[in-house]
XYZ file of C-alpha atoms in Angstrom:
651
model
C 110.133 -15.881 122.899
C 111.335 -12.952 125.194
C 107.824 -11.433 124.984
C 106.073 -14.619 126.013
C 108.531 -15.025 128.860
C 107.950 -11.472 130.139
C 104.118 -11.998 130.137
C 104.538 -15.236 131.927
C 106.639 -13.708 134.629
C 104.221 -10.820 135.085
C 101.381 -13.204 135.863
C 101.593 -14.516 139.490
C 102.110 -18.185 139.863
C 99.475 -20.485 141.455
C 101.676 -20.834 144.547
C 101.698 -17.021 145.035
C 98.027 -16.564 144.544
C 96.893 -19.705 146.304
C 93.899 -20.326 143.879
C 95.345 -19.710 140.508
C 93.899 -22.591 138.561
C 90.553 -22.167 139.992
C 90.482 -18.465 139.107
C 91.567 -19.251 135.530
C 88.817 -21.602 135.187
C 86.489 -18.992 136.598
C 87.487 -16.546 133.847
C 86.711 -19.068 131.075
C 83.128 -19.568 132.452
C 80.546 -18.821 129.688
C 78.706 -16.379 132.087
C 81.539 -13.846 131.863
C 81.868 -14.242 128.131
C 78.202 -13.624 127.576
C 78.320 -10.647 129.958
C 81.215 -9.044 127.922
C 79.436 -9.493 124.581
C 76.211 -8.081 125.947
C 78.154 -4.983 127.094
C 79.615 -4.575 123.642
C 76.363 -4.936 121.935
C 74.522 -2.490 124.052
C 77.410 0.051 123.657
C 77.307 -0.234 119.871
C 73.451 0.127 119.850
C 73.625 3.155 122.189
C 76.027 4.945 119.851
C 74.448 3.823 116.574
C 70.953 4.989 117.305
C 71.889 8.735 117.090
C 73.760 7.993 113.866
C 70.523 6.468 112.298
C 68.592 9.482 113.458
C 70.986 11.886 111.894
C 71.032 9.856 108.607
C 67.137 10.148 108.494
C 67.567 13.911 108.953
C 70.038 14.017 106.028
C 67.729 12.126 103.778
C 64.834 14.501 104.613
C 67.094 17.611 104.061
C 68.288 16.182 100.661
C 64.683 15.616 99.679
C 63.720 19.171 100.635
C 66.825 20.659 98.893
C 68.025 22.469 102.027
C 71.809 22.177 101.338
C 72.763 24.593 104.163
C 71.233 22.308 106.682
C 73.047 19.346 105.120
C 76.430 21.080 105.821
C 75.394 21.280 109.524
C 74.419 17.727 109.898
C 77.392 16.007 108.196
C 79.978 16.836 110.966
C 77.671 15.582 113.593
C 77.012 12.180 111.689
C 80.748 11.870 110.972
C 81.615 12.188 114.808
C 78.978 9.566 115.773
C 80.151 7.026 113.240
C 83.791 7.665 114.479
C 82.557 6.934 118.101
C 80.973 3.596 116.836
C 84.164 2.588 115.118
C 86.268 3.304 118.156
C 83.984 1.216 120.456
C 84.223 -1.687 117.956
C 88.049 -1.468 117.943
C 88.216 -1.436 121.723
C 85.973 -4.375 122.002
C 88.291 -6.366 119.681
C 91.364 -5.358 121.687
C 90.111 -6.377 125.058
C 87.665 -9.276 125.343
C 85.468 -7.664 128.032
C 85.440 -4.630 130.264
C 84.819 -6.745 133.140
C 88.160 -8.559 132.856
C 90.211 -6.083 135.028
C 87.893 -6.459 137.906
C 87.911 -10.271 137.469
C 91.655 -10.206 137.266
C 92.034 -8.210 140.497
C 89.759 -10.665 142.110
C 91.894 -13.454 140.817
C 95.034 -12.167 142.461
C 93.250 -11.580 145.889
C 92.147 -14.429 148.074
C 88.331 -14.538 148.440
C 88.701 -14.497 152.158
C 90.410 -11.117 152.099
C 87.749 -9.300 150.209
C 85.524 -8.481 153.182
C 88.353 -8.522 155.706
C 88.751 -4.773 156.099
C 85.143 -4.334 156.998
C 85.174 -7.299 159.362
C 88.489 -6.139 160.908
C 87.037 -2.619 161.588
C 83.877 -4.143 163.265
C 85.906 -6.516 165.269
C 88.309 -3.825 166.334
C 85.332 -1.634 167.446
C 83.938 -4.450 169.511
C 87.230 -5.164 171.130
C 87.743 -1.376 171.933
C 84.281 -1.138 173.475
C 84.730 -4.337 175.531
C 87.958 -3.054 176.850
C 86.527 0.231 177.876
C 83.641 -1.428 179.556
C 85.909 -3.790 181.587
C 88.409 -0.902 182.485
C 86.659 2.371 183.123
C 89.827 4.047 184.083
C 90.620 6.573 186.839
C 88.347 9.405 187.903
C 88.687 12.961 186.760
C 90.368 14.094 190.021
C 93.029 11.540 189.633
C 93.711 12.540 186.078
C 94.063 16.151 187.231
C 96.517 15.173 189.958
C 98.213 12.505 187.858
C 97.832 10.242 190.854
C 95.273 7.901 192.138
C 96.211 8.157 195.836
C 93.324 8.176 198.216
C 92.526 11.419 200.034
C 93.885 13.455 197.308
C 91.096 16.016 197.476
C 93.056 17.936 200.158
C 95.766 18.696 197.648
C 93.570 19.033 194.560
C 93.505 22.894 194.633
C 97.231 22.960 194.733
C 97.460 20.678 191.618
C 94.937 23.100 189.952
C 97.123 26.089 190.775
C 100.144 24.330 189.319
C 98.204 23.612 186.104
C 97.006 27.192 185.837
C 100.704 28.455 186.227
C 101.849 25.981 183.574
C 99.172 26.923 181.124
C 100.495 28.967 178.134
C 99.767 29.582 174.480
C 96.440 29.709 172.600
C 95.455 26.171 173.708
C 92.799 24.689 175.965
C 93.490 21.013 176.418
C 91.302 19.124 178.734
C 91.428 15.492 179.843
C 87.953 14.095 179.842
C 88.384 10.216 179.369
C 90.491 7.320 178.363
C 91.140 5.402 175.131
C 91.203 1.658 174.728
C 95.053 1.737 175.021
C 94.791 3.384 178.393
C 95.993 6.668 176.975
C 94.064 9.708 178.235
C 91.605 11.398 175.832
C 92.700 14.992 175.479
C 90.531 17.446 173.523
C 91.972 20.733 172.667
C 89.196 22.862 171.085
C 91.417 25.531 169.381
C 93.455 22.726 167.837
C 90.926 20.015 167.185
C 87.877 22.133 166.715
C 87.396 24.937 166.733
C 83.858 23.879 167.392
C 82.290 20.617 168.390
C 79.013 18.745 167.897
C 78.003 16.185 170.561
C 75.151 13.712 169.824
C 73.653 11.002 171.920
C 70.275 9.601 172.854
C 68.659 9.901 176.345
C 70.705 8.172 178.998
C 73.853 7.986 176.826
C 75.734 10.295 179.186
C 75.775 13.619 177.349
C 75.167 15.775 180.356
C 78.010 14.006 182.288
C 80.284 14.302 179.372
C 79.762 18.113 179.094
C 80.072 18.524 182.835
C 83.354 16.660 182.822
C 84.651 18.676 179.925
C 83.864 21.985 181.598
C 85.356 20.864 184.805
C 88.452 19.772 183.054
C 88.741 23.011 181.257
C 88.309 25.035 184.491
C 90.887 22.985 186.237
C 93.453 23.432 183.494
C 93.085 27.137 182.560
C 92.712 30.211 185.011
C 89.688 32.412 184.773
C 91.681 35.210 183.137
C 92.524 32.901 180.219
C 89.263 30.985 179.795
C 85.524 31.825 180.364
C 82.474 29.632 180.107
C 78.956 30.477 178.869
C 76.402 27.735 179.689
C 73.083 27.462 177.947
C 71.175 24.507 179.463
C 67.849 23.815 177.772
C 67.193 20.837 179.857
C 65.823 22.608 182.909
C 69.137 23.495 184.489
C 69.910 20.086 185.968
C 73.203 19.671 184.144
C 74.795 23.037 184.493
C 73.481 24.240 187.870
C 76.623 23.301 189.727
C 78.955 24.615 187.001
C 77.373 28.141 187.364
C 79.486 28.557 190.539
C 82.813 28.224 188.756
C 84.865 31.406 188.671
C 85.176 30.876 184.847
C 81.425 31.158 184.204
C 80.311 34.525 182.883
C 76.726 33.434 182.242
C 74.431 30.405 182.810
C 70.787 30.335 181.559
C 68.141 27.677 181.169
C 64.961 27.183 179.155
C 62.913 28.092 182.237
C 63.839 31.699 181.615
C 63.668 32.477 177.847
C 63.979 36.342 178.404
C 67.383 35.698 179.876
C 68.256 33.228 177.171
C 67.564 35.850 174.628
C 69.839 38.281 176.567
C 72.516 35.525 176.539
C 72.430 35.298 172.724
C 72.408 38.990 172.247
C 75.467 39.130 174.585
C 77.289 36.578 172.517
C 76.641 38.695 169.390
C 77.870 41.901 171.176
C 80.983 40.019 172.464
C 81.701 38.819 168.887
C 81.546 42.424 167.576
C 83.703 43.664 170.402
C 86.412 41.188 169.664
C 86.307 41.985 165.966
C 86.915 45.562 166.910
C 89.808 44.556 169.132
C 91.454 42.495 166.421
C 91.024 45.277 163.941
C 92.503 47.837 166.373
C 95.517 45.631 167.013
C 96.083 45.101 163.297
C 96.198 41.224 163.590
C 94.080 38.464 162.280
C 93.762 36.352 165.421
C 93.366 37.197 169.083
C 96.053 34.791 169.788
C 98.552 37.295 168.070
C 97.511 40.127 170.405
C 99.927 41.352 173.155
C 97.069 41.175 175.698
C 94.399 38.835 174.249
C 90.911 38.491 175.766
C 90.012 35.257 177.608
C 89.001 32.409 175.415
C 85.180 32.061 175.499
C 83.676 28.515 175.322
C 79.972 28.420 174.841
C 78.340 25.059 175.756
C 74.725 24.271 174.768
C 72.894 21.327 176.166
C 69.813 20.231 174.071
C 70.587 22.393 171.154
C 67.364 21.187 169.421
C 65.258 22.667 172.179
C 66.997 26.014 171.746
C 66.279 25.895 167.978
C 62.605 25.266 168.677
C 62.088 27.863 171.318
C 64.241 30.583 169.965
C 64.408 30.102 166.081
C 64.859 33.803 165.427
C 68.105 34.112 167.409
C 70.023 31.109 165.773
C 71.909 33.644 163.553
C 73.893 34.614 166.556
C 75.265 31.136 166.868
C 75.875 30.742 163.188
C 77.923 33.924 163.280
C 79.840 32.540 166.239
C 80.536 29.168 164.447
C 81.733 30.949 161.235
C 83.835 33.798 162.841
C 84.726 32.564 166.363
C 87.887 30.655 165.528
C 90.070 33.760 164.977
C 88.258 35.599 167.836
C 88.918 33.090 170.574
C 85.366 31.958 170.847
C 84.536 28.182 170.722
C 81.108 26.507 170.510
C 80.074 23.046 171.822
C 76.604 22.111 170.896
C 74.989 18.899 172.253
C 71.785 17.433 170.835
C 69.933 14.161 170.702
C 69.355 14.541 166.888
C 71.722 16.150 164.678
C 69.951 15.660 161.375
C 67.712 18.590 160.532
C 68.669 20.422 163.664
C 72.077 21.960 162.799
C 72.190 24.061 159.772
C 74.703 23.242 156.990
C 76.514 26.542 157.410
C 76.948 25.859 161.205
C 77.916 22.179 160.594
C 80.611 23.093 158.037
C 82.546 24.858 160.862
C 82.153 21.901 163.310
C 85.224 19.804 162.635
C 85.057 17.806 165.828
C 82.311 15.267 166.103
C 81.526 13.322 169.244
C 78.881 10.632 169.278
C 77.726 8.680 172.199
C 75.144 5.861 171.847
C 72.501 6.590 169.252
C 69.799 4.283 167.781
C 69.827 5.667 164.250
C 72.771 4.438 162.124
C 72.339 7.571 159.767
C 72.944 9.800 162.677
C 76.164 7.923 163.570
C 77.314 8.052 160.012
C 76.778 11.739 159.835
C 79.085 12.482 162.666
C 81.483 9.568 162.462
C 81.221 8.162 158.875
C 80.287 4.850 160.462
C 77.386 3.295 162.255
C 79.557 2.181 165.080
C 77.779 4.385 167.702
C 74.691 2.171 167.454
C 76.668 -0.733 168.887
C 77.372 0.864 172.212
C 75.644 -0.958 175.108
C 72.814 1.080 176.709
C 73.881 -0.256 180.087
C 77.278 1.714 179.706
C 76.662 5.439 179.573
C 79.725 7.609 178.786
C 81.018 5.279 175.960
C 81.369 7.144 172.715
C 83.432 7.769 169.548
C 85.451 10.813 168.599
C 85.962 11.895 165.004
C 88.772 14.329 164.124
C 89.218 13.476 160.448
C 91.200 10.324 161.210
C 88.348 7.803 161.642
C 86.151 7.108 164.747
C 88.206 6.646 167.928
C 86.533 4.947 170.953
C 86.698 6.487 174.416
C 84.992 6.464 177.775
C 84.295 9.440 179.942
C 86.015 9.721 183.164
C 83.571 11.808 185.299
C 84.361 13.404 188.653
C 83.678 11.302 191.789
C 82.375 14.482 193.606
C 81.793 17.292 191.191
C 80.656 19.604 193.987
C 83.974 19.106 195.770
C 85.838 19.687 192.570
C 84.090 23.058 192.003
C 84.902 24.108 195.505
C 88.564 23.182 194.907
C 88.523 25.377 191.718
C 87.085 28.164 193.713
C 89.727 27.755 196.405
C 92.523 27.878 193.750
C 91.011 30.969 192.283
C 91.019 32.696 195.687
C 94.606 31.603 196.314
C 95.764 33.008 193.012
C 93.834 36.286 193.659
C 91.879 35.954 190.295
C 89.398 38.813 189.783
C 86.024 37.476 188.788
C 85.383 38.186 185.051
C 82.788 40.667 184.028
C 79.486 38.994 183.244
C 78.671 38.615 179.589
C 75.018 39.379 180.237
C 72.771 40.141 183.208
C 69.229 39.174 184.338
C 66.328 41.402 183.067
C 65.315 44.475 185.096
C 64.111 43.542 188.611
C 60.595 44.595 189.725
C 62.071 46.076 193.007
C 65.528 47.465 193.326
C 66.712 49.414 196.445
C 68.296 52.733 196.005
C 72.150 52.740 195.567
C 74.771 54.585 193.812
C 76.661 57.969 194.489
C 76.171 61.236 192.918
C 78.807 62.034 190.236
C 79.753 65.536 188.976
C 80.294 66.396 185.384
C 81.256 69.909 184.243
C 80.047 71.326 187.619
C 76.673 69.562 187.261
C 75.521 66.643 189.394
C 74.417 63.282 187.902
C 71.729 61.887 190.139
C 71.306 58.020 190.396
C 67.641 57.227 189.890
C 67.444 53.551 188.851
C 68.868 50.821 186.581
C 68.660 50.975 182.745
C 68.626 48.031 180.427
C 70.463 47.946 177.020
C 69.117 44.526 176.205
C 72.195 42.623 177.508
C 73.493 44.312 180.696
C 72.089 46.533 183.419
C 73.659 49.938 184.037
C 73.101 52.551 186.854
C 71.241 55.380 185.353
C 72.048 58.882 186.422
C 69.831 61.845 185.585
C 71.937 64.840 184.237
C 70.580 68.210 185.336
C 70.880 69.645 181.902
C 67.927 70.665 179.818
C 64.281 69.885 180.734
C 62.898 66.517 181.644
C 59.258 65.382 181.511
C 57.808 62.401 183.475
C 54.827 61.040 181.580
C 52.297 58.362 182.856
C 49.073 57.846 184.770
C 48.821 58.062 188.526
C 50.380 55.295 190.568
C 53.064 54.485 188.125
C 56.046 55.972 190.175
C 56.451 59.500 188.943
C 56.150 60.886 192.432
C 58.596 58.377 193.806
C 61.224 59.433 191.074
C 60.693 63.112 191.994
C 61.150 62.281 195.649
C 64.380 60.465 194.901
C 65.683 63.420 192.956
C 64.751 65.782 195.833
C 66.380 63.659 198.459
C 69.582 63.633 196.520
C 69.646 67.394 195.900
C 68.502 68.844 199.227
C 71.730 67.866 201.092
C 73.761 69.622 198.412
C 71.995 72.801 199.202
C 73.128 72.884 202.819
C 75.744 75.401 203.936
C 79.325 73.962 203.757
C 78.271 71.161 201.286
C 81.265 70.127 199.130
C 81.147 70.453 196.234
C 78.679 73.183 196.442
C 76.172 73.512 193.638
C 76.028 76.599 191.486
C 72.199 76.575 191.314
C 69.020 77.114 193.486
C 66.499 74.330 194.087
C 62.725 74.771 193.924
C 60.248 72.071 194.692
C 56.552 72.496 193.839
C 53.672 70.170 194.776
C 49.839 70.164 194.342
C 47.889 70.795 197.475
C 44.240 71.147 198.147
C 44.262 74.825 197.386
C 46.480 74.767 194.362
C 50.282 74.522 194.316
C 52.873 75.141 197.131
C 56.455 75.776 196.450
C 59.636 75.556 198.706
C 62.863 77.198 197.693
C 66.326 75.901 198.728
C 68.942 78.485 197.776
C 72.322 77.096 197.253
C 75.570 78.310 198.947
C 76.851 81.493 197.410
C 80.565 81.463 196.965
C 82.462 84.794 197.448
C 83.183 86.119 193.869
C 86.641 87.047 192.955
C 87.841 90.655 193.447
C 86.663 92.965 190.825
C 83.700 90.646 189.796
C 80.156 90.324 190.727
C 77.912 87.311 190.953
C 75.685 86.885 188.003
C 72.237 85.327 187.942
C 72.206 81.738 189.381
C 70.686 78.908 187.602
C 67.513 77.243 188.858
C 66.577 73.522 189.178
C 62.726 73.255 189.472
C 61.000 70.043 190.370
C 57.147 70.008 189.783
C 54.726 67.219 190.479
C 51.305 67.153 188.779
C 52.251 69.905 186.482
C 49.570 69.526 183.788
C 47.422 72.375 185.066
C 50.368 74.831 185.264
C 51.029 74.014 181.519
C 47.493 75.008 180.471
C 47.590 78.325 178.725
C 44.322 79.386 180.495
C 45.739 78.555 184.097
C 45.528 81.568 186.359
C 47.860 80.297 189.027
C 50.864 82.680 189.599
C 53.332 79.886 188.965
C 52.057 79.259 185.447
C 53.857 82.326 183.880
C 56.895 81.629 185.992
C 57.000 78.100 184.619
C 56.715 79.171 181.081
C 59.566 81.697 181.563
C 61.656 78.959 183.173
C 61.063 76.698 180.192
C 62.315 79.338 177.834
C 65.652 79.962 179.775
C 68.694 77.891 178.785
C 70.263 78.028 182.236
C 67.181 76.580 183.982
C 66.487 72.925 184.537
C 62.857 71.876 184.918
C 61.915 68.322 185.892
C 58.081 68.073 185.848
C 55.503 65.193 185.850
C 52.176 65.045 183.792
C 49.685 62.396 183.226
C 49.539 62.539 179.383
C 51.914 63.607 176.655
C 49.310 66.182 175.429
C 49.755 68.177 178.526
C 53.246 69.289 177.561
C 51.782 71.448 174.814
C 55.215 72.008 173.360
C 57.157 68.681 173.814
C 60.120 69.986 171.803
C 61.211 71.893 174.754
C 61.923 68.678 176.750
C 65.090 67.053 175.508
C 64.478 64.044 177.732
C 61.160 62.173 178.550
C 60.572 59.308 180.910
C 57.529 57.550 179.842
C 55.692 55.061 182.148
C 53.502 52.794 179.928
C 49.907 52.524 180.803
C 49.237 49.274 178.873
C 47.150 50.896 176.185
C 48.876 50.828 172.813
C 47.398 53.966 171.415
C 48.220 56.078 174.503
C 51.734 54.555 174.793
C 52.440 55.432 171.093
C 51.113 59.002 171.580
C 53.423 59.288 174.570
C 56.419 58.605 172.261
C 57.245 54.952 172.872
C 58.542 53.518 169.568
C 56.411 50.669 168.224
C 59.212 48.208 168.034
C 60.142 48.984 171.639
C 56.503 48.663 172.747
C 56.404 45.280 171.060
C 59.313 44.080 173.187
C 57.907 45.151 176.388
C 56.577 42.367 178.551
C 52.856 42.286 179.363
C 53.703 42.988 183.035
C 55.691 46.137 182.184
C 52.654 48.477 182.718
C 51.825 46.771 186.042
C 55.310 47.221 187.515
C 55.621 50.485 189.575
C 58.656 52.479 188.551
C 59.056 50.888 185.133
C 59.492 53.407 182.340
C 61.400 54.133 179.200
C 63.889 56.970 178.778
C 63.423 58.678 175.515
C 66.478 60.647 174.563
C 68.763 61.240 171.615
C 66.557 58.973 169.401
C 66.841 56.035 171.917
C 64.226 54.316 174.081
C 66.047 52.560 177.117
C 63.985 50.690 179.701
C 64.504 51.981 183.199
C 63.500 50.619 186.608
C 63.289 53.405 189.299
C 64.620 52.602 192.648
C 61.923 51.480 195.080
C 62.406 54.053 197.892
C 59.470 54.741 200.241
C 58.553 58.375 200.418
C 58.214 59.623 203.990
C 55.574 62.123 205.159
C 58.287 64.581 206.256
C 59.803 64.657 202.815
C 59.434 68.065 201.161
């Protein structure tokens, strides 16, 4: 009697359930009983069939007299029969495996079964309707925490205050509002560290990225945060942001050579920060005493970058997998995420932002829901944010006047005395570059600036050291004579009496004339030797143009043996120009060669240009006067010689 009472009390009453009698009648319906019996029969058949097959095998083995096989088959048959008996016992103990599901349905009102889904959809519609009716304040008002008119005059002061208050390894940015009027704050180091933004054309992606970058610049000073902007939509979205003092690089799809330099620059920066972290003995740049500025890489139209530069995506993959602890964050924006972002990169992008899309699958990939397809096309800037807690609706709060806001950030930077950050990458070598740079001295030898070299990411001022012999190789009209004239112009003033510091060598300049070669000597100032000592032989710096005839063993010019003697002396420096590499006769004497490509692959390879470097040269390299490659210490570095007109009075 007690047992019956406990069972009766465990079953909810009709009043508690609301439809108890109806549900009891539903359980007794013949349809559910037939379904339960069918499941039991199918289960028994599925488990009995192997037993029959094994019994047949045993009968065959007994007939053949293979008793060892019989011992192997008996355990298997025993296990199968045991499973059949267990299934039959379970079927007798519970009428139907479908009963728990039916009982659960019986204790839940039918109207509540679909209520979570309908509630979520209704809530989404309500959030979007509220955001449409209340767009919220503009970005400038959010930055000032005031909607007062005429606030632009004080905006730079608010930016300075935000910069002074910034601290810790965070980068919060207010970029929009939520349905409950709370601001939408995204902190990449905390919420990311990387973000993937999706949206169809006209959904407001570019405005969203621009707002995010402006909010970051207004909340963090340039010495704490830098921006790299890769705009593969023609430059319309990021052209204004390139003027921000935080921007260390901005490229578009209109200049793929510069885009390649940007990706190589990101890889080099990643490796540099790895060395910094290893040297400091920490695991994260945030733990360093003087950490480098956080670097945020923003890519608009990621799918275009993937199509145009597929061989360089590994740089971005490395950034996504290793950038969190190195203070580097990635924000990739694309119209279509499926098939465009690799699984390895997507695994490190914890922050998903989806504006309006047409494909429900794309919305589910980012948000786990198709809610982004319900956004009205007439309301750009609406979207959903996914941080692991379900989609959250928001609306972008763009700047009323982005140009003015950029000017205010620049003004705040000048007021604070912020030094402009070093560029992460530079444009490729220019075709014309005016002479600049001062002579430096190293171990008593001058370093003469002759042009700009390119390491693939940054340009550097190239200075020719007057140590060892140097050969200039290239056809006429490529800039060899200009380079020698630049070298002579830099050295002649040093040879004048009273020049400080005075060189410890003599200068000789030789040119071809109509009757052979003519030379002019410029003896350097001779310092008075200390008492008890005598001046030894002075070194010689010899500059020769069109020297291929003097290098010929059969040449009868009096300068030919002098040249051979100078090439054999250690203290002498010879800088000469020839048309072909074969004219050098003994190229091992020249520790440095400047090769001006002629455009013919065979001749350029014979001159010493490596095949891989030759493949990377642009088709116009052989047509640009002064463009050459410096071959030294196993390296081939592109160089653009300064474009300096040679006067007739030059020696």
